[in-house]
């Protein structure tokens, strides 16, 4: 199988290297921006790639929605298979691309878009064919896991650890998508699409780690708890839930064993039981290895991981109930039904009674609207 | 795809249930022993299954080498795909069955033979196609992990925890294959065949947990260490190593998060980095889900997970070096170069200097030949 690569950034270079070294796959041309064709294997023409009958598949690793979407659509219309590591693209345009793939008898695989080297979506798709997926989720963002791990192992404050993550290239100059949980949310959206034929695009909730302080960490460490940012999805009846929020887990939870910028994804199958997968969630070769894995699946004959029935739905997080640790200004304590509370200066650290994920996120949003600083995390 | 099931024990019943419930697969007949055909879907004739043109694949879940081998060979010769959960069969006859599959244009998949529901061999095979597998291994036997977990969390002695494992159905009446590490060894043999085209059948070493005492556990717990039974395989130059032995790991190692009878398998890819997979390593539906996963892979077009080049080789564990915790009668202490030692009654608890896995296993074998009780475990 001969493969053209769309994009020649961190991941694109890794994919190209792996194609050159692969005994089973062949490297085609690489699409770069106009004016950047400084080597014979590079082209700036998607039309040339689409017209090249020797190309069987394209690997899209450009990121962003446009022009990635137009290029992938053109490739599919030309009968080329498409694999992509682009979660924003699949979250926004996955159903459209999947339909195009089916119409043109081409493949569309995107397991590299969630979990990097961790073969999560691939195994989830295989599992769902003959098993019932009860729930899915995990630590799907390596940047925030790196930051949480540092804050907890070294007592660092949020601002300092963010600077370090940026210096190491783990966090972008604009870290918003990572630290607010949006990146993890996009990944759980893809997981839901694969597991349930439902791609949620409304009603989604994401709380990140950008309100976490070193004092919060000290407090819950004194209770033997560790904070992780978890994405969760699942189906209750015909309703889908999907959200991201910090969770405080006990020391012997497998989540605690996820260090640095590693990812951990899991699903609970009715027959298989809990399946947990861990590995590097980002980086040149880990992500490239996932792109190449999808190409090998195409070679085997796999064509899609999103089924024809897949449709956009509104997520409903009103049925998911848990109790929360919450740190907020004292004056807001009566916004919640509390199990217990400790005053600390102007703040209160409290544990809520059971409350729905939806209500909790909404209440905190309302409090924050007044300018107050609040951190909250599910108690597992 | 219509699937006949060979065997109707714990796993066979699970596979049959899953086939009945599957929207993508169809249940064919079930092969049972002569005289046990008490339902219309059962047959005692492998010839009838092989002659039935509506059957596309057989799932062999009988266990043992014969008649499983003859039945699988007959099915492959009749052009049926074969999937199996039978590690003893694949360890002994895998290359032969794989050749038969290729000759008859049929598929032969066996990812259910290692790790139960954990999709280890499947992902290893996908990874090896375009990545270099540096090493593989993990906790591949749930029975011994259950026993180790109990001994360490409840201070139970070996004999009592074995009885409990048998009462719960985790250990067989004859637990030898589990407690001596032979079962885990067979699984790492399959892993090596998938990763390296080398199925080791000589030079293999397995040390289990049958020499572990409650006092050993107390001792290494006082040092903050946890014992796990690990299988390891890998290639150094053109030499393959493959062995099973107890390993003492630190509290924050991911192996410590593997509780009860769970399995954890991992591989280190040059590009992917470390990939870790956890789940139920045995049981009706977990194992059945792995058999069904292989059937779904057949539907996608995958045919084999062992390549044509795969050959039997002698393992060489002389190049693997580590230091060991060892408990033995004092009089044998000078058999080893020791880093440190503590006397305890007639015994000594010592830490060896670096020694090869091969030398360690051989020295202990020689000491045991004199009737002495010795426990040893790698220090990770």
PDB file of C-alpha atoms in Angstrom, chain B residues 103-325:
ATOM      1  CA  UNK B 103      -1.767 -23.599   2.190  1.00  0.00           C
ATOM      2  CA  UNK B 104      -5.539 -23.692   2.320  1.00  0.00           C
ATOM      3  CA  UNK B 105      -6.131 -19.967   2.041  1.00  0.00           C
ATOM      4  CA  UNK B 106      -7.726 -19.979   5.471  1.00  0.00           C
ATOM      5  CA  UNK B 107      -7.163 -17.873   8.564  1.00  0.00           C
ATOM      6  CA  UNK B 108      -5.505 -18.925  11.829  1.00  0.00           C
ATOM      7  CA  UNK B 109      -5.768 -16.496  14.746  1.00  0.00           C
ATOM      8  CA  UNK B 110      -5.061 -17.204  18.415  1.00  0.00           C
ATOM      9  CA  UNK B 111      -5.075 -13.961  20.352  1.00  0.00           C
ATOM     10  CA  UNK B 112      -7.451 -15.539  22.902  1.00  0.00           C
ATOM     11  CA  UNK B 113      -4.653 -17.938  23.865  1.00  0.00           C
ATOM     12  CA  UNK B 114      -2.745 -15.225  25.719  1.00  0.00           C
ATOM     13  CA  UNK B 115      -4.218 -12.796  28.209  1.00  0.00           C
ATOM     14  CA  UNK B 116      -7.905 -13.708  27.932  1.00  0.00           C
ATOM     15  CA  UNK B 117      -9.843 -10.533  27.217  1.00  0.00           C
ATOM     16  CA  UNK B 118      -6.630  -8.484  27.032  1.00  0.00           C
ATOM     17  CA  UNK B 119      -6.018  -7.821  23.336  1.00  0.00           C
ATOM     18  CA  UNK B 120      -2.290  -8.453  23.601  1.00  0.00           C
ATOM     19  CA  UNK B 121      -1.273 -10.659  20.683  1.00  0.00           C
ATOM     20  CA  UNK B 122      -3.643  -8.847  18.348  1.00  0.00           C
ATOM     21  CA  UNK B 123      -2.032  -5.469  19.015  1.00  0.00           C
ATOM     22  CA  UNK B 124       1.456  -6.929  19.138  1.00  0.00           C
ATOM     23  CA  UNK B 125       0.949  -8.341  15.663  1.00  0.00           C
ATOM     24  CA  UNK B 126      -0.303  -5.035  14.298  1.00  0.00           C
ATOM     25  CA  UNK B 127       2.603  -3.220  15.951  1.00  0.00           C
ATOM     26  CA  UNK B 128       5.312  -5.538  14.669  1.00  0.00           C
ATOM     27  CA  UNK B 129       4.326  -4.988  11.055  1.00  0.00           C
ATOM     28  CA  UNK B 130       5.898  -1.533  10.980  1.00  0.00           C
ATOM     29  CA  UNK B 131       7.594  -1.150  14.346  1.00  0.00           C
ATOM     30  CA  UNK B 132      10.486  -2.911  16.024  1.00  0.00           C
ATOM     31  CA  UNK B 133       9.417  -4.741  19.166  1.00  0.00           C
ATOM     32  CA  UNK B 134      12.219  -4.333  21.686  1.00  0.00           C
ATOM     33  CA  UNK B 135      10.698  -6.463  24.430  1.00  0.00           C
ATOM     34  CA  UNK B 136       7.418  -7.895  25.658  1.00  0.00           C
ATOM     35  CA  UNK B 137       6.006  -9.501  28.738  1.00  0.00           C
ATOM     36  CA  UNK B 138       3.872  -8.924  31.767  1.00  0.00           C
ATOM     37  CA  UNK B 139       1.599 -10.634  34.244  1.00  0.00           C
ATOM     38  CA  UNK B 140       0.165 -13.358  32.035  1.00  0.00           C
ATOM     39  CA  UNK B 141      -1.254 -15.739  34.631  1.00  0.00           C
ATOM     40  CA  UNK B 142      -4.291 -14.638  36.617  1.00  0.00           C
ATOM     41  CA  UNK B 143      -4.288 -17.569  39.048  1.00  0.00           C
ATOM     42  CA  UNK B 144      -0.865 -16.765  40.461  1.00  0.00           C
ATOM     43  CA  UNK B 145      -1.595 -13.047  40.508  1.00  0.00           C
ATOM     44  CA  UNK B 146      -4.694 -13.749  42.570  1.00  0.00           C
ATOM     45  CA  UNK B 147      -2.601 -15.845  44.947  1.00  0.00           C
ATOM     46  CA  UNK B 148       0.191 -13.261  45.221  1.00  0.00           C
ATOM     47  CA  UNK B 149      -2.315 -10.474  45.786  1.00  0.00           C
ATOM     48  CA  UNK B 150      -3.992 -12.438  48.604  1.00  0.00           C
ATOM     49  CA  UNK B 151      -0.710 -13.436  50.229  1.00  0.00           C
ATOM     50  CA  UNK B 152       0.392  -9.814  50.221  1.00  0.00           C
ATOM     51  CA  UNK B 153      -2.844  -8.099  51.182  1.00  0.00           C
ATOM     52  CA  UNK B 154      -3.946 -10.650  53.792  1.00  0.00           C
ATOM     53  CA  UNK B 155      -0.710 -12.287  54.922  1.00  0.00           C
ATOM     54  CA  UNK B 156      -2.033 -15.728  53.955  1.00  0.00           C
ATOM     55  CA  UNK B 157       0.326 -18.653  53.474  1.00  0.00           C
ATOM     56  CA  UNK B 158       0.836 -20.334  50.113  1.00  0.00           C
ATOM     57  CA  UNK B 159      -1.055 -23.546  50.900  1.00  0.00           C
ATOM     58  CA  UNK B 160      -4.133 -21.702  52.192  1.00  0.00           C
ATOM     59  CA  UNK B 161      -4.307 -19.268  49.310  1.00  0.00           C
ATOM     60  CA  UNK B 162      -3.971 -22.137  46.826  1.00  0.00           C
ATOM     61  CA  UNK B 163      -6.937 -23.870  48.474  1.00  0.00           C
ATOM     62  CA  UNK B 164      -8.955 -20.666  48.210  1.00  0.00           C
ATOM     63  CA  UNK B 165      -8.016 -20.226  44.547  1.00  0.00           C
ATOM     64  CA  UNK B 166      -9.135 -23.784  43.870  1.00  0.00           C
ATOM     65  CA  UNK B 167     -12.391 -23.291  45.755  1.00  0.00           C
ATOM     66  CA  UNK B 168     -13.118 -20.187  43.647  1.00  0.00           C
ATOM     67  CA  UNK B 169     -12.337 -22.049  40.416  1.00  0.00           C
ATOM     68  CA  UNK B 170      -9.303 -19.858  39.667  1.00  0.00           C
ATOM     69  CA  UNK B 171      -6.859 -22.747  40.102  1.00  0.00           C
ATOM     70  CA  UNK B 172      -7.275 -26.274  38.782  1.00  0.00           C
ATOM     71  CA  UNK B 173      -7.225 -29.435  40.925  1.00  0.00           C
ATOM     72  CA  UNK B 174      -3.695 -29.892  39.551  1.00  0.00           C
ATOM     73  CA  UNK B 175      -2.348 -26.331  39.704  1.00  0.00           C
ATOM     74  CA  UNK B 176       1.153 -27.213  38.455  1.00  0.00           C
ATOM     75  CA  UNK B 177       1.050 -25.353  35.133  1.00  0.00           C
ATOM     76  CA  UNK B 178      -0.063 -22.144  36.851  1.00  0.00           C
ATOM     77  CA  UNK B 179       2.070 -22.102  40.000  1.00  0.00           C
ATOM     78  CA  UNK B 180       5.315 -23.176  38.306  1.00  0.00           C
ATOM     79  CA  UNK B 181       5.033 -20.456  35.663  1.00  0.00           C
ATOM     80  CA  UNK B 182       4.561 -22.929  32.798  1.00  0.00           C
ATOM     81  CA  UNK B 183       1.242 -21.397  31.731  1.00  0.00           C
ATOM     82  CA  UNK B 184       2.779 -17.904  31.600  1.00  0.00           C
ATOM     83  CA  UNK B 185       5.770 -19.329  29.748  1.00  0.00           C
ATOM     84  CA  UNK B 186       3.541 -20.769  27.011  1.00  0.00           C
ATOM     85  CA  UNK B 187       1.973 -17.350  26.597  1.00  0.00           C
ATOM     86  CA  UNK B 188       5.291 -15.549  26.246  1.00  0.00           C
ATOM     87  CA  UNK B 189       6.290 -18.215  23.700  1.00  0.00           C
ATOM     88  CA  UNK B 190       3.284 -17.156  21.611  1.00  0.00           C
ATOM     89  CA  UNK B 191       4.189 -13.512  22.080  1.00  0.00           C
ATOM     90  CA  UNK B 192       7.711 -14.178  20.778  1.00  0.00           C
ATOM     91  CA  UNK B 193       6.309 -16.053  17.777  1.00  0.00           C
ATOM     92  CA  UNK B 194       4.094 -13.078  16.916  1.00  0.00           C
ATOM     93  CA  UNK B 195       6.695 -10.386  17.593  1.00  0.00           C
ATOM     94  CA  UNK B 196       9.804 -12.053  16.213  1.00  0.00           C
ATOM     95  CA  UNK B 197       8.812 -14.986  13.989  1.00  0.00           C
ATOM     96  CA  UNK B 198      10.608 -17.149  16.549  1.00  0.00           C
ATOM     97  CA  UNK B 199       8.728 -19.739  18.595  1.00  0.00           C
ATOM     98  CA  UNK B 200      11.135 -20.819  21.322  1.00  0.00           C
ATOM     99  CA  UNK B 201      10.883 -24.489  22.261  1.00  0.00           C
ATOM    100  CA  UNK B 202      14.192 -25.074  24.090  1.00  0.00           C
ATOM    101  CA  UNK B 203      16.281 -23.198  26.603  1.00  0.00           C
ATOM    102  CA  UNK B 204      13.177 -21.762  28.256  1.00  0.00           C
ATOM    103  CA  UNK B 205      13.185 -21.048  31.997  1.00  0.00           C
ATOM    104  CA  UNK B 206      10.241 -20.815  34.338  1.00  0.00           C
ATOM    105  CA  UNK B 207      10.260 -20.194  38.058  1.00  0.00           C
ATOM    106  CA  UNK B 208       6.848 -19.914  39.689  1.00  0.00           C
ATOM    107  CA  UNK B 209       5.558 -18.972  43.093  1.00  0.00           C
ATOM    108  CA  UNK B 210       5.333 -22.423  44.669  1.00  0.00           C
ATOM    109  CA  UNK B 211       8.368 -21.769  46.908  1.00  0.00           C
ATOM    110  CA  UNK B 212       7.072 -18.460  48.260  1.00  0.00           C
ATOM    111  CA  UNK B 213       6.326 -18.345  51.997  1.00  0.00           C
ATOM    112  CA  UNK B 214       4.359 -15.902  54.131  1.00  0.00           C
ATOM    113  CA  UNK B 215       7.694 -14.988  55.781  1.00  0.00           C
ATOM    114  CA  UNK B 216       9.215 -14.066  52.409  1.00  0.00           C
ATOM    115  CA  UNK B 217       6.243 -11.809  51.778  1.00  0.00           C
ATOM    116  CA  UNK B 218       6.598 -10.155  55.190  1.00  0.00           C
ATOM    117  CA  UNK B 219      10.282  -9.590  54.538  1.00  0.00           C
ATOM    118  CA  UNK B 220      10.039  -7.877  51.189  1.00  0.00           C
ATOM    119  CA  UNK B 221       6.923  -5.957  52.159  1.00  0.00           C
ATOM    120  CA  UNK B 222       9.019  -4.442  54.971  1.00  0.00           C
ATOM    121  CA  UNK B 223      11.269  -3.097  52.184  1.00  0.00           C
ATOM    122  CA  UNK B 224       8.293  -1.607  50.323  1.00  0.00           C
ATOM    123  CA  UNK B 225       8.358  -4.263  47.616  1.00  0.00           C
ATOM    124  CA  UNK B 226       5.562  -6.249  45.987  1.00  0.00           C
ATOM    125  CA  UNK B 227       5.974  -9.616  44.286  1.00  0.00           C
ATOM    126  CA  UNK B 228       4.536 -10.280  40.835  1.00  0.00           C
ATOM    127  CA  UNK B 229       5.082 -13.236  38.518  1.00  0.00           C
ATOM    128  CA  UNK B 230       6.368 -11.783  35.254  1.00  0.00           C
ATOM    129  CA  UNK B 231       6.963 -13.323  31.872  1.00  0.00           C
ATOM    130  CA  UNK B 232       9.612 -11.664  29.723  1.00  0.00           C
ATOM    131  CA  UNK B 233      10.691 -12.074  26.137  1.00  0.00           C
ATOM    132  CA  UNK B 234      12.805 -10.144  23.695  1.00  0.00           C
ATOM    133  CA  UNK B 235      15.514 -10.239  21.111  1.00  0.00           C
ATOM    134  CA  UNK B 236      19.156  -9.269  21.599  1.00  0.00           C
ATOM    135  CA  UNK B 237      20.938  -9.376  18.259  1.00  0.00           C
ATOM    136  CA  UNK B 238      19.648 -12.567  16.667  1.00  0.00           C
ATOM    137  CA  UNK B 239      19.160 -14.297  20.025  1.00  0.00           C
ATOM    138  CA  UNK B 240      15.803 -14.663  21.665  1.00  0.00           C
ATOM    139  CA  UNK B 241      15.260 -14.700  25.408  1.00  0.00           C
ATOM    140  CA  UNK B 242      12.096 -15.950  27.095  1.00  0.00           C
ATOM    141  CA  UNK B 243      11.540 -16.752  30.748  1.00  0.00           C
ATOM    142  CA  UNK B 244       9.152 -16.468  33.670  1.00  0.00           C
ATOM    143  CA  UNK B 245      10.158 -15.577  37.216  1.00  0.00           C
ATOM    144  CA  UNK B 246       8.907 -13.712  40.284  1.00  0.00           C
ATOM    145  CA  UNK B 247       9.920 -10.041  40.329  1.00  0.00           C
ATOM    146  CA  UNK B 248       9.906  -7.628  43.264  1.00  0.00           C
ATOM    147  CA  UNK B 249       8.590  -4.263  42.137  1.00  0.00           C
ATOM    148  CA  UNK B 250       8.293  -0.901  43.877  1.00  0.00           C
ATOM    149  CA  UNK B 251       4.959   0.402  45.106  1.00  0.00           C
ATOM    150  CA  UNK B 252       4.445   2.840  42.231  1.00  0.00           C
ATOM    151  CA  UNK B 253       5.106   0.310  39.449  1.00  0.00           C
ATOM    152  CA  UNK B 254       2.088  -0.304  37.213  1.00  0.00           C
ATOM    153  CA  UNK B 255       2.395  -4.015  38.039  1.00  0.00           C
ATOM    154  CA  UNK B 256       1.291  -3.191  41.603  1.00  0.00           C
ATOM    155  CA  UNK B 257      -2.011  -1.873  40.276  1.00  0.00           C
ATOM    156  CA  UNK B 258      -2.807  -5.318  38.842  1.00  0.00           C
ATOM    157  CA  UNK B 259      -5.062  -6.843  41.474  1.00  0.00           C
ATOM    158  CA  UNK B 260      -6.846 -10.152  41.907  1.00  0.00           C
ATOM    159  CA  UNK B 261      -6.758 -12.430  38.870  1.00  0.00           C
ATOM    160  CA  UNK B 262      -6.184  -9.632  36.355  1.00  0.00           C
ATOM    161  CA  UNK B 263      -3.521  -9.779  33.647  1.00  0.00           C
ATOM    162  CA  UNK B 264      -1.224  -7.052  32.420  1.00  0.00           C
ATOM    163  CA  UNK B 265       0.649  -7.442  29.160  1.00  0.00           C
ATOM    164  CA  UNK B 266       3.028  -4.969  27.624  1.00  0.00           C
ATOM    165  CA  UNK B 267       5.396  -4.433  24.782  1.00  0.00           C
ATOM    166  CA  UNK B 268       8.041  -1.830  24.100  1.00  0.00           C
ATOM    167  CA  UNK B 269       8.037  -0.655  20.494  1.00  0.00           C
ATOM    168  CA  UNK B 270      10.889   1.387  19.086  1.00  0.00           C
ATOM    169  CA  UNK B 271       8.367   3.898  17.746  1.00  0.00           C
ATOM    170  CA  UNK B 272       5.299   3.417  19.927  1.00  0.00           C
ATOM    171  CA  UNK B 273       7.140   3.321  23.240  1.00  0.00           C
ATOM    172  CA  UNK B 274       5.753   1.197  26.061  1.00  0.00           C
ATOM    173  CA  UNK B 275       2.188  -0.041  25.495  1.00  0.00           C
ATOM    174  CA  UNK B 276       0.463  -1.610  28.503  1.00  0.00           C
ATOM    175  CA  UNK B 277      -2.800  -3.577  28.380  1.00  0.00           C
ATOM    176  CA  UNK B 278      -4.784  -4.829  31.375  1.00  0.00           C
ATOM    177  CA  UNK B 279      -7.916  -6.867  31.831  1.00  0.00           C
ATOM    178  CA  UNK B 280      -9.417 -10.195  32.835  1.00  0.00           C
ATOM    179  CA  UNK B 281      -7.027 -12.936  31.800  1.00  0.00           C
ATOM    180  CA  UNK B 282      -9.528 -15.778  32.129  1.00  0.00           C
ATOM    181  CA  UNK B 283     -13.179 -16.601  32.725  1.00  0.00           C
ATOM    182  CA  UNK B 284     -16.059 -17.526  30.444  1.00  0.00           C
ATOM    183  CA  UNK B 285     -17.019 -14.229  28.857  1.00  0.00           C
ATOM    184  CA  UNK B 286     -13.659 -12.452  28.973  1.00  0.00           C
ATOM    185  CA  UNK B 287     -12.012 -15.314  27.083  1.00  0.00           C
ATOM    186  CA  UNK B 288     -15.030 -15.744  24.809  1.00  0.00           C
ATOM    187  CA  UNK B 289     -14.826 -12.033  23.964  1.00  0.00           C
ATOM    188  CA  UNK B 290     -11.253 -12.578  22.772  1.00  0.00           C
ATOM    189  CA  UNK B 291     -12.292 -15.522  20.588  1.00  0.00           C
ATOM    190  CA  UNK B 292     -15.048 -13.386  19.099  1.00  0.00           C
ATOM    191  CA  UNK B 293     -12.614 -10.502  18.585  1.00  0.00           C
ATOM    192  CA  UNK B 294     -10.478 -12.787  16.437  1.00  0.00           C
ATOM    193  CA  UNK B 295     -13.579 -13.796  14.476  1.00  0.00           C
ATOM    194  CA  UNK B 296     -14.306 -10.119  13.830  1.00  0.00           C
ATOM    195  CA  UNK B 297     -10.707  -9.705  12.621  1.00  0.00           C
ATOM    196  CA  UNK B 298     -11.305 -12.546  10.176  1.00  0.00           C
ATOM    197  CA  UNK B 299     -14.375 -10.685   8.948  1.00  0.00           C
ATOM    198  CA  UNK B 300     -12.152  -7.664   8.319  1.00  0.00           C
ATOM    199  CA  UNK B 301      -9.851  -9.790   6.244  1.00  0.00           C
ATOM    200  CA  UNK B 302      -7.023 -10.587   8.650  1.00  0.00           C
ATOM    201  CA  UNK B 303      -5.776 -14.118   8.057  1.00  0.00           C
ATOM    202  CA  UNK B 304      -2.740 -14.876  10.189  1.00  0.00           C
ATOM    203  CA  UNK B 305      -0.843 -13.510  13.167  1.00  0.00           C
ATOM    204  CA  UNK B 306       2.183 -15.767  12.766  1.00  0.00           C
ATOM    205  CA  UNK B 307       4.235 -15.044   9.671  1.00  0.00           C
ATOM    206  CA  UNK B 308       5.547 -17.608   7.199  1.00  0.00           C
ATOM    207  CA  UNK B 309       9.083 -17.028   8.391  1.00  0.00           C
ATOM    208  CA  UNK B 310       8.183 -18.192  11.907  1.00  0.00           C
ATOM    209  CA  UNK B 311      10.436 -21.037  13.052  1.00  0.00           C
ATOM    210  CA  UNK B 312      11.244 -22.907  16.244  1.00  0.00           C
ATOM    211  CA  UNK B 313      14.367 -21.671  18.026  1.00  0.00           C
ATOM    212  CA  UNK B 314      16.309 -22.289  21.210  1.00  0.00           C
ATOM    213  CA  UNK B 315      15.940 -19.459  23.718  1.00  0.00           C
ATOM    214  CA  UNK B 316      19.112 -18.032  25.221  1.00  0.00           C
ATOM    215  CA  UNK B 317      18.651 -16.498  28.670  1.00  0.00           C
ATOM    216  CA  UNK B 318      22.372 -16.206  29.328  1.00  0.00           C
ATOM    217  CA  UNK B 319      22.504 -12.598  28.180  1.00  0.00           C
ATOM    218  CA  UNK B 320      19.766 -11.351  30.545  1.00  0.00           C
ATOM    219  CA  UNK B 321      21.318 -10.058  33.727  1.00  0.00           C
ATOM    220  CA  UNK B 322      19.732  -8.845  36.959  1.00  0.00           C
ATOM    221  CA  UNK B 323      20.154  -9.061  40.695  1.00  0.00           C
ATOM    222  CA  UNK B 324      17.950 -11.257  42.841  1.00  0.00           C
ATOM    223  CA  UNK B 325      16.422 -11.498  46.263  1.00  0.00           C
TER     224      UNK B 325
END
